[in-house]
Coordinates of C-alpha atoms in Angstrom, one line a residue:
X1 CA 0.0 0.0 0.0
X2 CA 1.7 3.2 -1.3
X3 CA 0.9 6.6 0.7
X4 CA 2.6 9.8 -0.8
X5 CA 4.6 11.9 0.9
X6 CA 4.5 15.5 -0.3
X7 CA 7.2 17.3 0.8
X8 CA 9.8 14.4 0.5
X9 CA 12.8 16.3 -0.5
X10 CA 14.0 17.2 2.8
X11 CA 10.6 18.2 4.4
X12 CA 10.2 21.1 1.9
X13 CA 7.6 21.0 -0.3
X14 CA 8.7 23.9 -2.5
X15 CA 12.1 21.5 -3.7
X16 CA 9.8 18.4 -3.9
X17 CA 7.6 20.9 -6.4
X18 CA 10.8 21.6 -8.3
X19 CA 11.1 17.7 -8.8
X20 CA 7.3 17.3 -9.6
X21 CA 7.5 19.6 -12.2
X22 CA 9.8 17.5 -14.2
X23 CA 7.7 15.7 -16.2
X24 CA 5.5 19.1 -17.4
X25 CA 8.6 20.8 -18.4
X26 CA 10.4 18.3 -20.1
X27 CA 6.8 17.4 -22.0
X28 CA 6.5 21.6 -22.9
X29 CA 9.9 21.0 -23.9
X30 CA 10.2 18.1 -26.2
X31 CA 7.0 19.5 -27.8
X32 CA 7.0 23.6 -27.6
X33 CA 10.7 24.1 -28.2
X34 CA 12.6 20.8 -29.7
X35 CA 9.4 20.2 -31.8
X36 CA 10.0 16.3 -30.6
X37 CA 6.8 14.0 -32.4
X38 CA 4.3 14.0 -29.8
X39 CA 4.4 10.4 -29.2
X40 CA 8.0 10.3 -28.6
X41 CA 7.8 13.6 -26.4
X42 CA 4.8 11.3 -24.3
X43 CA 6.9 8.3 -24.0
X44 CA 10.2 10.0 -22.7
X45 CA 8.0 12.6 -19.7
X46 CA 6.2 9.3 -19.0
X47 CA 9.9 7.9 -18.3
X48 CA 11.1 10.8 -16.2
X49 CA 7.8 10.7 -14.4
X50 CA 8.2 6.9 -13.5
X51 CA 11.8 8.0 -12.6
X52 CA 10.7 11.0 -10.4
X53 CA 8.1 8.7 -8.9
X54 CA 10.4 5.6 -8.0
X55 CA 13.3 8.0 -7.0
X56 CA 12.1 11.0 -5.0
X57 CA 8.8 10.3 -3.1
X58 CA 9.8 7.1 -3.6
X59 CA 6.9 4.7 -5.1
X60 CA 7.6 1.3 -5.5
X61 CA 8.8 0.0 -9.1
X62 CA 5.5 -2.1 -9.5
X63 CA 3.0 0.2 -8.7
X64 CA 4.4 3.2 -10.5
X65 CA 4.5 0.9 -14.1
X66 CA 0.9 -0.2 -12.8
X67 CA -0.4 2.8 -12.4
X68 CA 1.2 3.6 -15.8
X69 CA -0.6 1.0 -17.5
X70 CA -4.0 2.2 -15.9
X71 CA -3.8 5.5 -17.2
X72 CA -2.8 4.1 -21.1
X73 CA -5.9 1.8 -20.4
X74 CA -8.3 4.9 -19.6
X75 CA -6.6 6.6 -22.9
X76 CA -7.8 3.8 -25.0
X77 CA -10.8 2.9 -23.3
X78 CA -13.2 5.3 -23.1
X79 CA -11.7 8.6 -24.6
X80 CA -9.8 6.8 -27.8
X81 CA -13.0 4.4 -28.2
X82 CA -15.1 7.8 -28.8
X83 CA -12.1 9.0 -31.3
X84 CA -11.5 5.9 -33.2
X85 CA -15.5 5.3 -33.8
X86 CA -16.5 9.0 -34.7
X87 CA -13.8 9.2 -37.4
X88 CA -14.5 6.2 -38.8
X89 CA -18.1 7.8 -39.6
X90 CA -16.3 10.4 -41.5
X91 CA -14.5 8.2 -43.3
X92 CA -16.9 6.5 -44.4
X93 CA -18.7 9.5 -45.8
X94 CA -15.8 10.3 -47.5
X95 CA -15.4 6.8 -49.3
X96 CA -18.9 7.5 -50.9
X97 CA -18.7 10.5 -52.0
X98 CA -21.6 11.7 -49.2
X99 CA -18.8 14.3 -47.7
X100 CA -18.6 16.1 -50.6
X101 CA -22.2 16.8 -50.9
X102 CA -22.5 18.0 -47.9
X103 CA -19.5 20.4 -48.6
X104 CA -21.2 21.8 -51.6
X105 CA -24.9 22.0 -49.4
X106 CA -23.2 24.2 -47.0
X107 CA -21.4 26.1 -50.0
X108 CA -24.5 27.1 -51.6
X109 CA -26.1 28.7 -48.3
X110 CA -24.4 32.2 -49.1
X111 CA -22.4 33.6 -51.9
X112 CA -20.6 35.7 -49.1
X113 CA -17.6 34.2 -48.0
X114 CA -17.8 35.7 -44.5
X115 CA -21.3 33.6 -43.9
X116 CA -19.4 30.7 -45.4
X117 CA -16.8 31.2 -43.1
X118 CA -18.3 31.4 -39.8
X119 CA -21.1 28.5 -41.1
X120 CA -18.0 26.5 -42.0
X121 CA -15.5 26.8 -39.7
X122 CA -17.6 27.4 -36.8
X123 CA -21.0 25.7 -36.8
X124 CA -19.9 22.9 -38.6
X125 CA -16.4 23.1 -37.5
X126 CA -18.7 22.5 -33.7
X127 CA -19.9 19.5 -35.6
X128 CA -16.7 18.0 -35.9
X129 CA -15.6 18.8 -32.7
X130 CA -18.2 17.2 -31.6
X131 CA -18.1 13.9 -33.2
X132 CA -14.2 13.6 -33.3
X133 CA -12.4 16.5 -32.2
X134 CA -8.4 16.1 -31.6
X135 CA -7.7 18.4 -35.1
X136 CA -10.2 16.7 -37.1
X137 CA -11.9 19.9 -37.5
X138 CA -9.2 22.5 -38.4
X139 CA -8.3 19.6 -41.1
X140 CA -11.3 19.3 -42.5
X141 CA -12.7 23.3 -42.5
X142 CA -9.5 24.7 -43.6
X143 CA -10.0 22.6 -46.6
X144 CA -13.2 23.3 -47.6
X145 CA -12.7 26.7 -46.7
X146 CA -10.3 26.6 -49.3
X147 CA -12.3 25.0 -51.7
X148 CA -14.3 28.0 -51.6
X149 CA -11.8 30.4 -52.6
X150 CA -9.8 31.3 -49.5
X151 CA -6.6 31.9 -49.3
X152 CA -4.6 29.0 -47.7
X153 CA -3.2 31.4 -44.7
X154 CA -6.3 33.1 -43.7
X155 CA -8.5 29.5 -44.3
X156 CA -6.0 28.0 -41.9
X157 CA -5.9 30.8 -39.4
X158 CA -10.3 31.1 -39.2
X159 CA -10.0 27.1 -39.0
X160 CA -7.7 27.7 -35.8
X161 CA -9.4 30.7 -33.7
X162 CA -13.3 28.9 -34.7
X163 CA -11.7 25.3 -33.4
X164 CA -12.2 27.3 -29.5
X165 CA -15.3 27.3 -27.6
X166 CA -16.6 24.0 -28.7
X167 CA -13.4 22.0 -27.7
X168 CA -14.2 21.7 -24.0
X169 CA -17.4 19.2 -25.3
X170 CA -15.5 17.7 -28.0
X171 CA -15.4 14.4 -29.2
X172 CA -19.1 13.8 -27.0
X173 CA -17.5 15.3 -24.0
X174 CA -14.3 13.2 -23.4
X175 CA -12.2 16.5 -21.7
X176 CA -15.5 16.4 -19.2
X177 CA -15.3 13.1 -18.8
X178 CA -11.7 12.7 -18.0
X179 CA -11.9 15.8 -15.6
X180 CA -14.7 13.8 -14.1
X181 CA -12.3 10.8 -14.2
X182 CA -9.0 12.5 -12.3
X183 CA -11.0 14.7 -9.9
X184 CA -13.1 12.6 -8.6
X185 CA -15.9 15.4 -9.2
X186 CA -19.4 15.0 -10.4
X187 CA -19.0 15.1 -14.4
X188 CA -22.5 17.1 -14.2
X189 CA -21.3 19.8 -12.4
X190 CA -18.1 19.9 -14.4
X191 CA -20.5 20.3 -17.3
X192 CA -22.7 22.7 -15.7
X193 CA -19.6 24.7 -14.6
X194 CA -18.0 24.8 -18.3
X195 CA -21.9 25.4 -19.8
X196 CA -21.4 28.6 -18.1
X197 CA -18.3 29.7 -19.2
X198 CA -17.6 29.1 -22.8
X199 CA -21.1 29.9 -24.1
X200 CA -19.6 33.3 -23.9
X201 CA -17.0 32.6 -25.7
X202 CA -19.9 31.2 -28.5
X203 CA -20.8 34.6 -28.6
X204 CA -17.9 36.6 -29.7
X205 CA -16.1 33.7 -31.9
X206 CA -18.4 34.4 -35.5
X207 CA -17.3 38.5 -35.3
X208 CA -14.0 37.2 -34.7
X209 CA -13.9 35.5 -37.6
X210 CA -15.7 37.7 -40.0
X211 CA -12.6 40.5 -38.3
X212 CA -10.1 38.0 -39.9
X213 CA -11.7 37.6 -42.9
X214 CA -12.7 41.4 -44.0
X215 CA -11.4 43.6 -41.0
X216 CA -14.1 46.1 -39.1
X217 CA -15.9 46.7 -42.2
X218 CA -17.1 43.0 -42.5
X219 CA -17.3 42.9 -38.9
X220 CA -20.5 46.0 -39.2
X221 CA -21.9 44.3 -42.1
X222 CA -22.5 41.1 -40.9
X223 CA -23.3 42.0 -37.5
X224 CA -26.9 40.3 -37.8
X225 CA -25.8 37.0 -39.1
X226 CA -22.6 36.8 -36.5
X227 CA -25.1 37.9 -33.5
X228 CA -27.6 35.5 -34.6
X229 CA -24.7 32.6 -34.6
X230 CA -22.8 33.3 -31.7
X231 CA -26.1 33.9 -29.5
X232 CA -27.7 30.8 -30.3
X233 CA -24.9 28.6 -30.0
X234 CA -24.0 29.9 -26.8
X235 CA -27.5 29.3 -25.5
X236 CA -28.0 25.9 -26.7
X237 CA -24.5 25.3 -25.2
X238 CA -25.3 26.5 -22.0
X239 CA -29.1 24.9 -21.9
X240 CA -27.7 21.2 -23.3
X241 CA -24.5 21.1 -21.0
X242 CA -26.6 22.4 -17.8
X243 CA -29.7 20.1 -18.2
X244 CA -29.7 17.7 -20.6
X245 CA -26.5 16.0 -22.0
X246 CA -22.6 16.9 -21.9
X247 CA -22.1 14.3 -24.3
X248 CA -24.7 16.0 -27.1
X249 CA -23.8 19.5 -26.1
X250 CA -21.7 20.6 -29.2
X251 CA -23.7 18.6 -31.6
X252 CA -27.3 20.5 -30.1
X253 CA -25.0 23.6 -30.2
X254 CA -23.6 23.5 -33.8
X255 CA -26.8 22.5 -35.9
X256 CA -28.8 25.2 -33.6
X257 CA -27.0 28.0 -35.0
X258 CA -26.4 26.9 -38.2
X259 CA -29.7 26.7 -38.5
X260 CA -30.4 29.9 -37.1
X261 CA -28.5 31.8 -39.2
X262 CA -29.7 29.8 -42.4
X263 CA -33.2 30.9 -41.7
X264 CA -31.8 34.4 -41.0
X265 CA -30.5 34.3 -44.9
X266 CA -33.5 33.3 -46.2
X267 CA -34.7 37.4 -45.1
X268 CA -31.8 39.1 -45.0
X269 CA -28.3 39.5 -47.0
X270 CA -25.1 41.6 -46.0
X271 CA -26.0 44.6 -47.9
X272 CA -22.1 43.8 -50.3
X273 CA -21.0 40.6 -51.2
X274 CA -17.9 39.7 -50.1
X275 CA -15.8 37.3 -52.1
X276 CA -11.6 37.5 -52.3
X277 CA -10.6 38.5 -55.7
X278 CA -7.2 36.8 -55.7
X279 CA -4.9 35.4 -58.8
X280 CA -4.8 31.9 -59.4
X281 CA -2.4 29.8 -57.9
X282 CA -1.3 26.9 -56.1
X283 CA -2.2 26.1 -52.4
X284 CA 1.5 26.2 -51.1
X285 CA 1.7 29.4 -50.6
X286 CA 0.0 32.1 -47.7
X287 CA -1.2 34.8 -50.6
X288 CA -2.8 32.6 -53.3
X289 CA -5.8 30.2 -53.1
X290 CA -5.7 26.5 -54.2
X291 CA -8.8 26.5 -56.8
X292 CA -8.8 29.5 -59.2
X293 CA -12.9 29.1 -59.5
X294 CA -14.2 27.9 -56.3
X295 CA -17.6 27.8 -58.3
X296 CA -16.5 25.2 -60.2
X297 CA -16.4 22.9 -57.4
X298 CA -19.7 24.1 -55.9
X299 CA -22.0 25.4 -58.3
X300 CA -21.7 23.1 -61.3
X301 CA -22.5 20.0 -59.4
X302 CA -26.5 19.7 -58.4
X303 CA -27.4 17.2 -56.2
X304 CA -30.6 15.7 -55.4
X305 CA -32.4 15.8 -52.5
X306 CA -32.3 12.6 -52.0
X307 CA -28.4 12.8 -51.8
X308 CA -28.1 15.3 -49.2
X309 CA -30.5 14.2 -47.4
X310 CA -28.2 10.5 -47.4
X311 CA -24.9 13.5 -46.6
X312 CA -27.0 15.0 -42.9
X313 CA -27.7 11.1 -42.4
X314 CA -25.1 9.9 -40.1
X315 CA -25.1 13.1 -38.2
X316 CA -29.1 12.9 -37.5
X317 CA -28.6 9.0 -36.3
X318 CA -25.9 10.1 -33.7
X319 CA -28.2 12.4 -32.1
X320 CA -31.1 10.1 -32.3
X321 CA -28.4 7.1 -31.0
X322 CA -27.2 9.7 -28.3
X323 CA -30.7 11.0 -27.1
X324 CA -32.4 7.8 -27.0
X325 CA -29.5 6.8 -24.7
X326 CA -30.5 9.1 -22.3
X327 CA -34.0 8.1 -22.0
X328 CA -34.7 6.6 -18.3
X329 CA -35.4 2.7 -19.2
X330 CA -32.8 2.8 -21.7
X331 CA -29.8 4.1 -19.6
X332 CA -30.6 2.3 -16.8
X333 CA -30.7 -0.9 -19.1
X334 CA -26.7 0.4 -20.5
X335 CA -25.7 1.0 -17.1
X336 CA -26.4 -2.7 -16.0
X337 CA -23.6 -3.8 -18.3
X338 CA -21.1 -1.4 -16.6
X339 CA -18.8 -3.3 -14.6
X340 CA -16.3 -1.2 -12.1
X341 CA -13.0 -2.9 -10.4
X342 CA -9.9 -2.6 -8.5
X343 CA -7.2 -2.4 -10.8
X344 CA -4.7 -5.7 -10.4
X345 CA -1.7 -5.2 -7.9
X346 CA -2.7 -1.3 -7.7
X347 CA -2.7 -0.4 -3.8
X348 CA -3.2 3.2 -3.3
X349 CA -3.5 6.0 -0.6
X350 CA -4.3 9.4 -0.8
X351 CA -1.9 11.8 1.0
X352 CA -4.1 12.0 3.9
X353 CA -4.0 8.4 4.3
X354 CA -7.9 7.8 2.6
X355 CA -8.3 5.2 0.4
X356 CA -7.1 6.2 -3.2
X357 CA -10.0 5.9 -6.1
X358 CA -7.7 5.7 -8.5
X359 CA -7.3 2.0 -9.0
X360 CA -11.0 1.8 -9.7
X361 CA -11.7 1.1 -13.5
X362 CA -15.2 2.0 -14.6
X363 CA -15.4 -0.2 -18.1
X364 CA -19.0 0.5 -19.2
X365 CA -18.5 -1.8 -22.2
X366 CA -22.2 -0.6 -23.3
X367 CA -23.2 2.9 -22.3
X368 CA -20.3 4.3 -23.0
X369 CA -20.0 7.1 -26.2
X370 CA -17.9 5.5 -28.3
X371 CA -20.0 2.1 -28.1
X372 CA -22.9 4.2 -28.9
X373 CA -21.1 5.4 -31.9
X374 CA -20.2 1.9 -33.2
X375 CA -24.3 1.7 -33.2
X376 CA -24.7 4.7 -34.8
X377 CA -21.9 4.1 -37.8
X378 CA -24.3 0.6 -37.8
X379 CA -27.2 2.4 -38.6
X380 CA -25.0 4.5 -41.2
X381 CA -23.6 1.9 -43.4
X382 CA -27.3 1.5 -45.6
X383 CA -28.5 4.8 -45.6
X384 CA -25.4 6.4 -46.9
X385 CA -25.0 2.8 -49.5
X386 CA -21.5 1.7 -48.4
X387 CA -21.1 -2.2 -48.5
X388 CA -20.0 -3.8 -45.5
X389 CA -16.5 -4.9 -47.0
X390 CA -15.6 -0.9 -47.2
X391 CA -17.2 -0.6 -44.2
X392 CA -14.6 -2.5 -42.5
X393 CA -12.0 -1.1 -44.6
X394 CA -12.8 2.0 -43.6
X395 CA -12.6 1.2 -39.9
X396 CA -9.2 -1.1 -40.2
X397 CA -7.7 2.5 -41.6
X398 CA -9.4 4.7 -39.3
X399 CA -6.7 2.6 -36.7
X400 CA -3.9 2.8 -39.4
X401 CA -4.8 6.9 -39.9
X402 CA -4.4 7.2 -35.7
X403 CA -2.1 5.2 -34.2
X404 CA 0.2 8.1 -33.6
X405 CA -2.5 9.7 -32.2
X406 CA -3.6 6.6 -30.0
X407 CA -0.1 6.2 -28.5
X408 CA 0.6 9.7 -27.9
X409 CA -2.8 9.7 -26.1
X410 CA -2.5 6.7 -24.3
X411 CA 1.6 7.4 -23.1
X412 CA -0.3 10.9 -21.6
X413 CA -2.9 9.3 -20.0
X414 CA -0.3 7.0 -18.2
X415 CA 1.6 9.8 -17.5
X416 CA -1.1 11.7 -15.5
X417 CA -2.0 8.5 -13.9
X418 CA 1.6 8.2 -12.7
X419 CA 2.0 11.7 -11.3
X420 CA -1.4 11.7 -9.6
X421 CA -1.0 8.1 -7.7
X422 CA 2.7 9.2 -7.0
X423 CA 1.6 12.5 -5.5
X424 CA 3.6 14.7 -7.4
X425 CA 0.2 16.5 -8.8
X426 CA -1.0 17.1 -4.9
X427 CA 2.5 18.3 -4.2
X428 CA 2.4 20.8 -7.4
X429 CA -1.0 22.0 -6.2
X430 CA -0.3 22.2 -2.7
X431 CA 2.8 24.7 -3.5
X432 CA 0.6 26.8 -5.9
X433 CA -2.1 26.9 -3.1
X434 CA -0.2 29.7 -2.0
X435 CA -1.0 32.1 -4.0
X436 CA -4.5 32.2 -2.4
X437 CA -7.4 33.5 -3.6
X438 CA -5.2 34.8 -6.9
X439 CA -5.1 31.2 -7.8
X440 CA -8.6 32.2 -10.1
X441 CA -6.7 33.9 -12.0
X442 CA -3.6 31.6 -12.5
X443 CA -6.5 28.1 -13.1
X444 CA -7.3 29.1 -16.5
X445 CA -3.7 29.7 -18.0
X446 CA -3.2 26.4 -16.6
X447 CA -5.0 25.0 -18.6
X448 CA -4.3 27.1 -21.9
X449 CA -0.5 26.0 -21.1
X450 CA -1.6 22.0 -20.7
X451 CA -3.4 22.3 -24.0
X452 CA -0.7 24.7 -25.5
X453 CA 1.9 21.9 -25.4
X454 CA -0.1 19.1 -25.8
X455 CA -2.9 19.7 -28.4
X456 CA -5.8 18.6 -26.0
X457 CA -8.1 19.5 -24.0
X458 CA -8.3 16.0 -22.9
X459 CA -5.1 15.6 -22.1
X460 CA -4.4 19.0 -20.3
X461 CA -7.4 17.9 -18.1
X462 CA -5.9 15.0 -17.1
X463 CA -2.3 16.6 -16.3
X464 CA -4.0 19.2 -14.1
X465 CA -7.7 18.5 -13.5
X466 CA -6.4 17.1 -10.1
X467 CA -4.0 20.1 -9.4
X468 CA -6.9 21.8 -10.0
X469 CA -8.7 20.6 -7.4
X470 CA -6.2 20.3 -4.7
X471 CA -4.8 23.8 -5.4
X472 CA -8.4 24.8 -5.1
X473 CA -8.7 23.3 -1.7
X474 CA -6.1 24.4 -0.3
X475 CA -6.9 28.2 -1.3
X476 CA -10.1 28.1 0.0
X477 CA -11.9 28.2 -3.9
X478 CA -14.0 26.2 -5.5
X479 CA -13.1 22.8 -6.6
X480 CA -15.4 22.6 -9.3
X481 CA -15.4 26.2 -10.4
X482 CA -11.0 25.4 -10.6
X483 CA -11.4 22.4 -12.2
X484 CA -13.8 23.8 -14.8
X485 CA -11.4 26.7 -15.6
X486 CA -8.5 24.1 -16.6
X487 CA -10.8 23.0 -19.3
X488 CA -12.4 26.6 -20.6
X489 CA -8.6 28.2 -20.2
X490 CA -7.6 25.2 -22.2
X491 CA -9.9 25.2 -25.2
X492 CA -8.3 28.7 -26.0
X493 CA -4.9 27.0 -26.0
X494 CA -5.4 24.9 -29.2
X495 CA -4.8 27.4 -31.3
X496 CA -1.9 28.1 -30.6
X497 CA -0.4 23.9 -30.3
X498 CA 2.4 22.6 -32.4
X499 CA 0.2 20.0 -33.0
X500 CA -2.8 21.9 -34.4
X501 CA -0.3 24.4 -36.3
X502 CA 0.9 21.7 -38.0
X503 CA -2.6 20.1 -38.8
X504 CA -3.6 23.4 -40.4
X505 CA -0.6 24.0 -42.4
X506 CA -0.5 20.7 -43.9
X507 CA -4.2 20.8 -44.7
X508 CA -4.0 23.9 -46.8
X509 CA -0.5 23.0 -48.1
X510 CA 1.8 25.5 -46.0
X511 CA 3.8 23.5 -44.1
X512 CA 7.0 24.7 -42.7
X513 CA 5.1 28.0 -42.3
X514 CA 3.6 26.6 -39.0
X515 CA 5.6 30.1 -37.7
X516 CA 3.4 32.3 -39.6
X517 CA 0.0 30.8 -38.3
X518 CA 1.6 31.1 -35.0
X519 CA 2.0 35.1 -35.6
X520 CA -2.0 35.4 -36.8
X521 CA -3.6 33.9 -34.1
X522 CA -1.3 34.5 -31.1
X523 CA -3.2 37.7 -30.4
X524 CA -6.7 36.3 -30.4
X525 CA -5.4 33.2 -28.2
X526 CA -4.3 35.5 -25.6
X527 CA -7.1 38.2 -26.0
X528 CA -9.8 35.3 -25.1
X529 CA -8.0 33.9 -22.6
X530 CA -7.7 36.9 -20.8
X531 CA -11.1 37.0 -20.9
X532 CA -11.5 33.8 -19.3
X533 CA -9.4 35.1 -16.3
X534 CA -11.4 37.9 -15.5
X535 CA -15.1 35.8 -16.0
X536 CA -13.5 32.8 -13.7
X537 CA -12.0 35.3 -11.2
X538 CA -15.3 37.5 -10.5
X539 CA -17.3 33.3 -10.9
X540 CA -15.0 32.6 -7.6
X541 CA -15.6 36.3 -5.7
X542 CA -18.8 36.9 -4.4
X543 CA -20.0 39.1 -7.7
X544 CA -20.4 36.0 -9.6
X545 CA -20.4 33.1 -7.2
X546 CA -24.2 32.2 -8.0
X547 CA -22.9 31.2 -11.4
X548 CA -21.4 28.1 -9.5
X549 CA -23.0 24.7 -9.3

């Protein structure tokens, strides 16, 4: 039975701190400034965690590669099983054809390439997030964004700042769910508590984008349409996330204001057009587009109703799959097939000498989202006309398309694991306890930093969801307000990720240039999150404290 010790280097805690923080700084190092691959960066701060672990606090050999193996089994199991099953729905609408359709169906809502912009990048962009998230939508939108007639830099750089306040719900909630996981803390009041955040972040996103595209003057001509957006989405985030289901949040969120602001376009146009008049080119470079005639790819082809309807498909039989799920009989029925136990040779104590919860494994075979997925690609396969054969070609490759993705995910998973059950998470949080009540302010660039350096909001959740919470205890704050701000502060870190850089500029055929994304949306990163700061800062003082569950 392992116990921590927090301040084990000589009774101080601030030196053991210095030792805890090991791991995080070699990680922002491998990946912010040697520009390591992520996997590799994973596998090598998982080693110096196991080191600092086994050497400093000291943990015993066994149950420091135990815990390890834990955490890489929660990073497959239930947040990759969400991952691997949503993209294999997009690939399979890809395969026949139903992708494109649905590419050209958005295309031909407005002429106006600031409408297509924030119905692209951000509604459906939301969409994404919320099926697959981890960069699938800045790959995607960027793309068609280009397809349109957008120049490669500023398709890339709308993709990025859009890819924001729907990230905390992505991929059907998995950053909520893991916070759930490593805090211990209700995962509805984790959603509740981000549901009233980020929706305000909804609001101002769409004018943020239409400022990128076409400066102020855009900005005062579109005014209707980006109010109409922003304000909806944010209040179908807030509503979904606060009383019906964190899973289904983005996905209620995203086709809400899209279709708000297509029935806004159906009585009333910006009162100019606004389409880039730019020379033909190739897509490698930041100042030409890569189609000389976006028309050509969007006009020419008609397609039939029938055929759209077959390109919304899969997307309608998630939500059905997803809400039916949360129908009383039915999730009760799920439920009964979830089976929770000790992890094998995993002995655990808190540092207060409690019984750890760590070692218990909650493997919900069933209920769980990417199960429900695997139903809902089911249902897929005949209405979109794919044979089974591609079907399962399509999912062998989705695995082939990820597995950098799954290792780097599961090797920081483990790593969290290892620094939570070792202690050196409590020790870390403990030490920044000090800074009292300030700590508020400091909780949400946490978590802009975790997702900064590693691309996810998942994982920056489960690197400091639980020195969150102990920091927050200690000053006296929240635990669930804290823990929520890790994961709002975060989404505004993605952005700005060597991981997501690269994404966009190999999607619109600029990479190398990853530098001058980097310039473009630096500003907006840090403008948001300073407005996180102040909203989580008056949410923990008495001015906003009702705004806490």
């Amino acid at each position: 039975m392992y116990q921590p010790v927090l301040d084990a280097v000589s009774g101080s805690l601030g030196l053991t701190a210095l030792f805890a923080a090991l791991p995080l700084v070699a990680l922002f190092l491998l990946l912010g400034v040697v520009r390591m691959r992520a996997w590799l960066a994973a596998l090598l701060s998982l080693l110096i965690a196991v080191l600092v672990a086994v050497f400093v606090y000291p943990m015993p050999v066994g149950q420091a590669l135990l815990a390890a193996s834990e955490g890489a089994a929660f990073g497959f199991f239930p947040i990759l099983w969400i991952v691997i099953n949503a993209i294999w729905i997009y690939n399979m609408t890809v395969r026949t054809g139903h992708f494109d359709v649905l590419r050209r169906s958005f295309a031909r809502v407005s002429d106006d390439q600031r409408i297509q912009g924030v119905i692209i990048a951000f509604c459906f962009g939301a969409l994404l997030e919320a099926l697959a998230g981890f960069g699938t939508p800045v790959a995607i939108t960027s793309v068609m964004l280009i397809a349109l007639g957008f120049r490669p830099l500023k398709a890339a750089t709308v993709a990025l700042v859009a890819n924001t306040a729907p990230v905390a719900f992505g991929a059907l909630a998995t950053p909520i769910t893991t916070l759930a996981t490593v805090t211990g803390l209700p995962m509805q009041d984790l959603s509740a508590m981000v549901g009233r955040q980020t929706p305000l972040l909804g609001v101002f996103v769409p004018m943020a984008l239409v400022l990128i595209i076409d400066g102020t003057r855009g900005v005062r001509q579109t005014v209707p349409a980006t109010a109409v957006c922003g304000v909806t989405f944010a209040l179908a985030q807030f509503a979904t996330s606060n009383y019906f289901s964190a899973p289904l949040t983005d996905i209620v969120a995203a086709l809400v204001s899209a279709a708000a602001t297509v029935l806004l376009l159906r009585v009333w146009h910006p009162a100019h057009t606004y389409v880039e008049a730019v020379p033909a080119g190739g897509a490698g470079t930041s100042d030409t587009p890569a189609t000389s005639d976006p028309a050509e790819s969007t006009e020419d082809k008609r397609d039939s109703s029938r055929e759209v309807f077959r390109a919304y498909a899969p997307y309608g039989v998630i939500i059905a799959v997803f809400a039916l799920a949360q129908i009383p009989v039915v999730k009760s029925a799920l439920a009964s097939a979830t089976g929770t136990f000790a992890w094998p040779g995993l002995h655990l104590l808190t540092a207060s000498g409690k019984p750890s919860t760590l070692p218990l494994f909650k493997f919900d075979w069933l209920g769980a989202a990417g199960s429900l997925l695997i139903v809902a690609g089911l249902v897929t396969i005949p209405l979109i006309g794919i044979s089974a054969r591609r079907a399962w070609s399509a999912y062998l490759e989705t695995y082939r398309q990820l597995a950098a993705a799954i290792l780097t995910v599961m090797a920081v998973l483990a790593l969290a694991y290892v620094m939570n059950a070792s202690g050196q998470t409590a020790t870390l949080g403990t030490w920044m306890a000090g800074a009292g009540a300030f700590f508020a302010v400091l909780s949400p660039i946490l978590g802009w930093i975790g997702v900064a350096v590693t691309g996810s909001d998942t994982s920056s959740n489960s690197l400091f969801g639980a020195l969150q919470v102990a920091a927050a205890q200690q000053a006296g704050l929240s635990p669930v307000l804290m823990a929520a701000a890790n994961s709002s502060g975060g989404v505004l870190g993605k952005m700005v990720s060597p991981q997501n850089l690269a994404i966009a500029a190999a999607a619109v055929g600029m990479s190398g240039k990853e530098g001058d994304l980097f310039r473009r949306v630096l500003l907006w990163s840090v403008v948001f999150l300073a407005l996180m700061c102040v909203l989580v800062f008056l949410q923990s003082a008495p001015v906003l404290s009702w705004m806490v569950p």
